[in-house]
Structure formats: structure tokens, C-alpha cells
Amino acid sequence: YITPKETYEYYEAHRDEFSTPAAVELDMILIKKDGRHKDSFQSVIDEIKDGAASGNRKIFHTLAVMNSEGPNAENGGEIGSIEVSRLRPEFLAATSSAAPGSGIGPIETDEGVYFLFLVTKKEKQEPAFDKVESDIREKIRKKFAEKAYDYYIKKLREKAIIRYFF
């Protein structure tokens, strides 16, 4: 029998296992320093800066298709949802205080200048204990069953007589 105390202690020790990490959904424009815009680098950055500041995602998508040298430029720079813990430090600092629906940038890096559009922002979510209690009981039960099975097999092997015929 698995006690409620054991279940709750497992929950406390493994909270991250049941939580959904904080994440952001981003669109991105990258203008490389030595890319196709190197002759008009600053004018392109100024144009994108004005468009990104508008907070209009359609304008941002159009600018990405026309100018971006980053991933998914043909799709408006959509890079999808990313866990906050996996963001570059520059992007984390820029998105932490921004509100969804806002353009962010320019963000200067070694490879070029980035502009971000913050589509959505999701905080870390931890489900309540009573929502995951049955899952925890099942995990603990499986762990006990595996341990008992391994012990049973070990004892069988100790008592077994094995003969090889060549």
C-alpha cells in the first residue's frame, strides 16, 4: 500500500517532472553584419526598427520575408514556442519585461542584429497535488513492481542449474 505521505513526498521531490516550464512564442528577424544587406546595413535596421515598434505582427512578417537572413524568413520569421531556459541571454533580457504583441529590438550580437516579435508568453505552471496524485501513485507502484521483479529474477538465477552442451 502506498501512503498519502509517500505520494506527497514524491511530488515535493519531483515538482519539475509535473510542471510546464515558462515559454515564449517568437517571430525573429536577423540582419547579418556581413550578409546581403552589408552595403545598406544601417538603413535596413532603421526601417525594421520602425516597423517592429508598431506592434503589428503583419508588418513584422512582411519585414521578415523581405529582409531577414534568419530561420523561417519565408514564413515571416516564425520560430515558434521556446522554453525560457533555452533562450540566449540577450533574448531573455529583452523578452522578460516585454508584453505579448510587442516588437523588440534591435538586439546586437556578434553575428548581426536581431528583432523579435513576442507573440505569447506563458509562465511556469505547476499542477496541484490532487491533479497528479494518481499518476504519482502509479509511478511509485511501478517502481516497487520493478524492484520486486528484479529481486525475483536474481533469486531464480542464484538457484538455477545451467548446463551447456556443445
PDB file of C-alpha atoms in Angstrom:
ATOM      1  CA  TYR A   1       0.000   0.000   0.000  1.00  0.00           C
ATOM      2  CA  ILE A   2       1.302   3.474  -0.923  1.00  0.00           C
ATOM      3  CA  THR A   3       0.586   6.043   1.756  1.00  0.00           C
ATOM      4  CA  PRO A   4      -0.510   9.621   1.047  1.00  0.00           C
ATOM      5  CA  LYS A   5       2.657  10.806   2.786  1.00  0.00           C
ATOM      6  CA  GLU A   6       4.856   8.836   0.343  1.00  0.00           C
ATOM      7  CA  THR A   7       2.897  10.219  -2.570  1.00  0.00           C
ATOM      8  CA  TYR A   8       3.220  13.811  -1.377  1.00  0.00           C
ATOM      9  CA  GLU A   9       6.940  13.420  -0.630  1.00  0.00           C
ATOM     10  CA  TYR A  10       7.478  12.128  -4.173  1.00  0.00           C
ATOM     11  CA  TYR A  11       5.543  15.139  -5.508  1.00  0.00           C
ATOM     12  CA  GLU A  12       7.682  17.576  -3.500  1.00  0.00           C
ATOM     13  CA  ALA A  13      10.937  15.905  -4.592  1.00  0.00           C
ATOM     14  CA  HIS A  14       9.973  15.798  -8.298  1.00  0.00           C
ATOM     15  CA  ARG A  15       7.968  19.010  -8.849  1.00  0.00           C
ATOM     16  CA  ASP A  16       9.724  19.800 -12.148  1.00  0.00           C
ATOM     17  CA  GLU A  17       8.575  16.458 -13.543  1.00  0.00           C
ATOM     18  CA  PHE A  18       4.944  17.599 -13.344  1.00  0.00           C
ATOM     19  CA  SER A  19       5.311  21.282 -14.223  1.00  0.00           C
ATOM     20  CA  THR A  20       5.215  23.009 -17.579  1.00  0.00           C
ATOM     21  CA  PRO A  21       8.210  25.332 -17.973  1.00  0.00           C
ATOM     22  CA  ALA A  22       7.891  29.022 -18.813  1.00  0.00           C
ATOM     23  CA  ALA A  23       7.918  29.602 -22.574  1.00  0.00           C
ATOM     24  CA  VAL A  24       7.664  32.335 -25.176  1.00  0.00           C
ATOM     25  CA  GLU A  25       6.479  32.207 -28.777  1.00  0.00           C
ATOM     26  CA  LEU A  26       8.632  34.388 -31.012  1.00  0.00           C
ATOM     27  CA  ASP A  27       8.998  35.679 -34.535  1.00  0.00           C
ATOM     28  CA  MET A  28      12.522  36.743 -35.474  1.00  0.00           C
ATOM     29  CA  ILE A  29      14.353  38.876 -37.997  1.00  0.00           C
ATOM     30  CA  LEU A  30      18.128  38.584 -38.349  1.00  0.00           C
ATOM     31  CA  ILE A  31      20.198  41.055 -40.333  1.00  0.00           C
ATOM     32  CA  LYS A  32      23.715  39.654 -40.633  1.00  0.00           C
ATOM     33  CA  LYS A  33      26.610  42.108 -40.443  1.00  0.00           C
ATOM     34  CA  ASP A  34      28.279  40.576 -43.473  1.00  0.00           C
ATOM     35  CA  GLY A  35      25.100  39.390 -45.190  1.00  0.00           C
ATOM     36  CA  ARG A  36      23.218  40.590 -48.233  1.00  0.00           C
ATOM     37  CA  HIS A  37      22.440  43.976 -46.614  1.00  0.00           C
ATOM     38  CA  LYS A  38      26.037  44.907 -45.735  1.00  0.00           C
ATOM     39  CA  ASP A  39      26.001  47.939 -48.064  1.00  0.00           C
ATOM     40  CA  SER A  40      22.745  49.325 -46.596  1.00  0.00           C
ATOM     41  CA  PHE A  41      23.022  47.759 -43.148  1.00  0.00           C
ATOM     42  CA  GLN A  42      22.039  50.767 -41.029  1.00  0.00           C
ATOM     43  CA  SER A  43      19.178  51.905 -43.277  1.00  0.00           C
ATOM     44  CA  VAL A  44      17.651  48.402 -43.250  1.00  0.00           C
ATOM     45  CA  ILE A  45      17.948  48.273 -39.453  1.00  0.00           C
ATOM     46  CA  ASP A  46      16.260  51.678 -39.110  1.00  0.00           C
ATOM     47  CA  GLU A  47      13.406  50.583 -41.404  1.00  0.00           C
ATOM     48  CA  ILE A  48      12.853  47.356 -39.462  1.00  0.00           C
ATOM     49  CA  LYS A  49      13.132  49.184 -36.130  1.00  0.00           C
ATOM     50  CA  ASP A  50      10.239  51.472 -37.092  1.00  0.00           C
ATOM     51  CA  GLY A  51       8.120  48.547 -38.355  1.00  0.00           C
ATOM     52  CA  ALA A  52       8.832  46.354 -35.331  1.00  0.00           C
ATOM     53  CA  ALA A  53       7.986  49.174 -32.918  1.00  0.00           C
ATOM     54  CA  SER A  54       4.476  49.380 -34.408  1.00  0.00           C
ATOM     55  CA  GLY A  55       3.499  46.145 -32.657  1.00  0.00           C
ATOM     56  CA  ASN A  56       1.730  44.927 -35.796  1.00  0.00           C
ATOM     57  CA  ARG A  57       2.556  41.277 -36.494  1.00  0.00           C
ATOM     58  CA  LYS A  58       1.616  41.514 -40.190  1.00  0.00           C
ATOM     59  CA  ILE A  59       4.096  44.337 -40.701  1.00  0.00           C
ATOM     60  CA  PHE A  60       6.735  42.336 -38.818  1.00  0.00           C
ATOM     61  CA  HIS A  61       6.056  39.276 -41.018  1.00  0.00           C
ATOM     62  CA  THR A  62       6.368  41.350 -44.180  1.00  0.00           C
ATOM     63  CA  LEU A  63       9.659  42.841 -42.997  1.00  0.00           C
ATOM     64  CA  ALA A  64      10.935  39.361 -42.131  1.00  0.00           C
ATOM     65  CA  VAL A  65      10.071  37.952 -45.560  1.00  0.00           C
ATOM     66  CA  MET A  66      11.727  40.894 -47.319  1.00  0.00           C
ATOM     67  CA  ASN A  67      14.837  41.342 -45.153  1.00  0.00           C
ATOM     68  CA  SER A  68      15.558  38.527 -42.702  1.00  0.00           C
ATOM     69  CA  GLU A  69      18.533  36.231 -43.103  1.00  0.00           C
ATOM     70  CA  GLY A  70      17.451  34.124 -40.132  1.00  0.00           C
ATOM     71  CA  PRO A  71      15.457  30.897 -39.800  1.00  0.00           C
ATOM     72  CA  ASN A  72      11.976  30.679 -41.344  1.00  0.00           C
ATOM     73  CA  ALA A  73      12.303  34.065 -43.046  1.00  0.00           C
ATOM     74  CA  GLU A  74       9.921  32.877 -45.779  1.00  0.00           C
ATOM     75  CA  ASN A  75       7.271  32.241 -43.070  1.00  0.00           C
ATOM     76  CA  GLY A  76       7.590  35.682 -41.524  1.00  0.00           C
ATOM     77  CA  GLY A  77      10.357  34.677 -39.137  1.00  0.00           C
ATOM     78  CA  GLU A  78       8.114  32.430 -37.042  1.00  0.00           C
ATOM     79  CA  ILE A  79      10.303  30.290 -34.808  1.00  0.00           C
ATOM     80  CA  GLY A  80       7.545  29.015 -32.540  1.00  0.00           C
ATOM     81  CA  SER A  81       7.479  28.342 -28.834  1.00  0.00           C
ATOM     82  CA  ILE A  82      10.755  28.140 -26.910  1.00  0.00           C
ATOM     83  CA  GLU A  83      11.341  27.384 -23.242  1.00  0.00           C
ATOM     84  CA  VAL A  84      12.635  30.476 -21.471  1.00  0.00           C
ATOM     85  CA  SER A  85      15.550  28.475 -20.036  1.00  0.00           C
ATOM     86  CA  ARG A  86      16.770  27.762 -23.605  1.00  0.00           C
ATOM     87  CA  LEU A  87      16.789  31.394 -24.789  1.00  0.00           C
ATOM     88  CA  ARG A  88      20.021  33.238 -25.476  1.00  0.00           C
ATOM     89  CA  PRO A  89      20.852  35.625 -22.607  1.00  0.00           C
ATOM     90  CA  GLU A  90      20.323  38.655 -24.879  1.00  0.00           C
ATOM     91  CA  PHE A  91      16.860  37.427 -25.883  1.00  0.00           C
ATOM     92  CA  LEU A  92      15.937  36.525 -22.304  1.00  0.00           C
ATOM     93  CA  ALA A  93      16.820  40.004 -21.082  1.00  0.00           C
ATOM     94  CA  ALA A  94      14.855  41.621 -23.920  1.00  0.00           C
ATOM     95  CA  THR A  95      11.716  39.473 -23.576  1.00  0.00           C
ATOM     96  CA  SER A  96      11.497  39.390 -19.773  1.00  0.00           C
ATOM     97  CA  SER A  97       9.949  42.850 -19.474  1.00  0.00           C
ATOM     98  CA  ALA A  98       8.112  42.891 -22.836  1.00  0.00           C
ATOM     99  CA  ALA A  99       4.397  42.314 -23.214  1.00  0.00           C
ATOM    100  CA  PRO A 100       2.902  39.906 -25.774  1.00  0.00           C
ATOM    101  CA  GLY A 101       2.189  41.629 -29.067  1.00  0.00           C
ATOM    102  CA  SER A 102       5.231  43.870 -28.948  1.00  0.00           C
ATOM    103  CA  GLY A 103       8.255  44.243 -31.192  1.00  0.00           C
ATOM    104  CA  ILE A 104      11.658  44.076 -29.549  1.00  0.00           C
ATOM    105  CA  GLY A 105      14.937  45.282 -30.944  1.00  0.00           C
ATOM    106  CA  PRO A 106      17.422  45.957 -32.245  1.00  0.00           C
ATOM    107  CA  ILE A 107      19.417  43.385 -30.272  1.00  0.00           C
ATOM    108  CA  GLU A 108      23.053  43.475 -31.341  1.00  0.00           C
ATOM    109  CA  THR A 109      25.118  40.274 -31.292  1.00  0.00           C
ATOM    110  CA  ASP A 110      28.378  39.146 -32.866  1.00  0.00           C
ATOM    111  CA  GLU A 111      26.668  37.735 -35.951  1.00  0.00           C
ATOM    112  CA  GLY A 112      24.281  40.610 -36.572  1.00  0.00           C
ATOM    113  CA  VAL A 113      21.223  42.468 -35.374  1.00  0.00           C
ATOM    114  CA  TYR A 114      18.050  40.705 -34.237  1.00  0.00           C
ATOM    115  CA  PHE A 115      14.490  41.923 -33.977  1.00  0.00           C
ATOM    116  CA  LEU A 116      11.930  39.858 -32.097  1.00  0.00           C
ATOM    117  CA  PHE A 117       8.161  39.907 -32.009  1.00  0.00           C
ATOM    118  CA  LEU A 118       6.782  38.443 -28.787  1.00  0.00           C
ATOM    119  CA  VAL A 119       3.623  36.553 -29.777  1.00  0.00           C
ATOM    120  CA  THR A 120       2.773  34.870 -26.465  1.00  0.00           C
ATOM    121  CA  LYS A 121       4.300  34.455 -23.034  1.00  0.00           C
ATOM    122  CA  LYS A 122       3.472  31.536 -20.736  1.00  0.00           C
ATOM    123  CA  GLU A 123       4.527  31.390 -17.116  1.00  0.00           C
ATOM    124  CA  LYS A 124       5.700  28.182 -15.424  1.00  0.00           C
ATOM    125  CA  GLN A 125       2.693  26.104 -14.441  1.00  0.00           C
ATOM    126  CA  GLU A 126       2.675  23.592 -11.620  1.00  0.00           C
ATOM    127  CA  PRO A 127      -0.401  21.409 -11.332  1.00  0.00           C
ATOM    128  CA  ALA A 128      -1.958  20.975  -7.932  1.00  0.00           C
ATOM    129  CA  PHE A 129      -1.032  17.829  -5.997  1.00  0.00           C
ATOM    130  CA  ASP A 130      -4.549  16.365  -6.201  1.00  0.00           C
ATOM    131  CA  LYS A 131      -4.443  16.580 -10.040  1.00  0.00           C
ATOM    132  CA  VAL A 132      -1.327  14.395 -10.296  1.00  0.00           C
ATOM    133  CA  GLU A 133      -1.728  12.194  -7.231  1.00  0.00           C
ATOM    134  CA  SER A 134      -2.982   9.154  -9.173  1.00  0.00           C
ATOM    135  CA  ASP A 135      -0.072   9.440 -11.649  1.00  0.00           C
ATOM    136  CA  ILE A 136       2.379   9.570  -8.765  1.00  0.00           C
ATOM    137  CA  ARG A 137       0.820   6.512  -7.119  1.00  0.00           C
ATOM    138  CA  GLU A 138       1.171   4.618 -10.412  1.00  0.00           C
ATOM    139  CA  LYS A 139       4.847   5.625 -10.775  1.00  0.00           C
ATOM    140  CA  ILE A 140       5.639   4.523  -7.241  1.00  0.00           C
ATOM    141  CA  ARG A 141       3.735   1.254  -7.746  1.00  0.00           C
ATOM    142  CA  LYS A 142       5.684   0.543 -10.956  1.00  0.00           C
ATOM    143  CA  LYS A 143       8.964   1.266  -9.206  1.00  0.00           C
ATOM    144  CA  PHE A 144       8.095  -1.221  -6.436  1.00  0.00           C
ATOM    145  CA  ALA A 145       6.965  -3.808  -9.001  1.00  0.00           C
ATOM    146  CA  GLU A 146      10.217  -3.485 -10.972  1.00  0.00           C
ATOM    147  CA  LYS A 147      12.258  -3.823  -7.804  1.00  0.00           C
ATOM    148  CA  ALA A 148      10.313  -6.945  -6.764  1.00  0.00           C
ATOM    149  CA  TYR A 149      10.646  -8.449 -10.263  1.00  0.00           C
ATOM    150  CA  ASP A 150      14.412  -7.828 -10.336  1.00  0.00           C
ATOM    151  CA  TYR A 151      14.765  -9.400  -6.902  1.00  0.00           C
ATOM    152  CA  TYR A 152      12.693 -12.420  -8.001  1.00  0.00           C
ATOM    153  CA  ILE A 153      14.819 -12.961 -11.141  1.00  0.00           C
ATOM    154  CA  LYS A 154      18.029 -12.584  -9.120  1.00  0.00           C
ATOM    155  CA  LYS A 155      16.889 -15.290  -6.682  1.00  0.00           C
ATOM    156  CA  LEU A 156      15.885 -17.615  -9.547  1.00  0.00           C
ATOM    157  CA  ARG A 157      19.310 -17.223 -11.145  1.00  0.00           C
ATOM    158  CA  GLU A 158      21.063 -17.963  -7.865  1.00  0.00           C
ATOM    159  CA  LYS A 159      19.208 -21.285  -7.545  1.00  0.00           C
ATOM    160  CA  ALA A 160      19.287 -22.253 -11.214  1.00  0.00           C
ATOM    161  CA  ILE A 161      21.476 -25.029 -12.561  1.00  0.00           C
ATOM    162  CA  ILE A 162      22.695 -24.224 -16.032  1.00  0.00           C
ATOM    163  CA  ARG A 163      24.310 -26.827 -18.234  1.00  0.00           C
ATOM    164  CA  TYR A 164      25.886 -26.192 -21.577  1.00  0.00           C
ATOM    165  CA  PHE A 165      26.013 -28.932 -24.192  1.00  0.00           C
ATOM    166  CA  PHE A 166      28.450 -28.484 -27.057  1.00  0.00           C
TER     167      PHE A 166
END
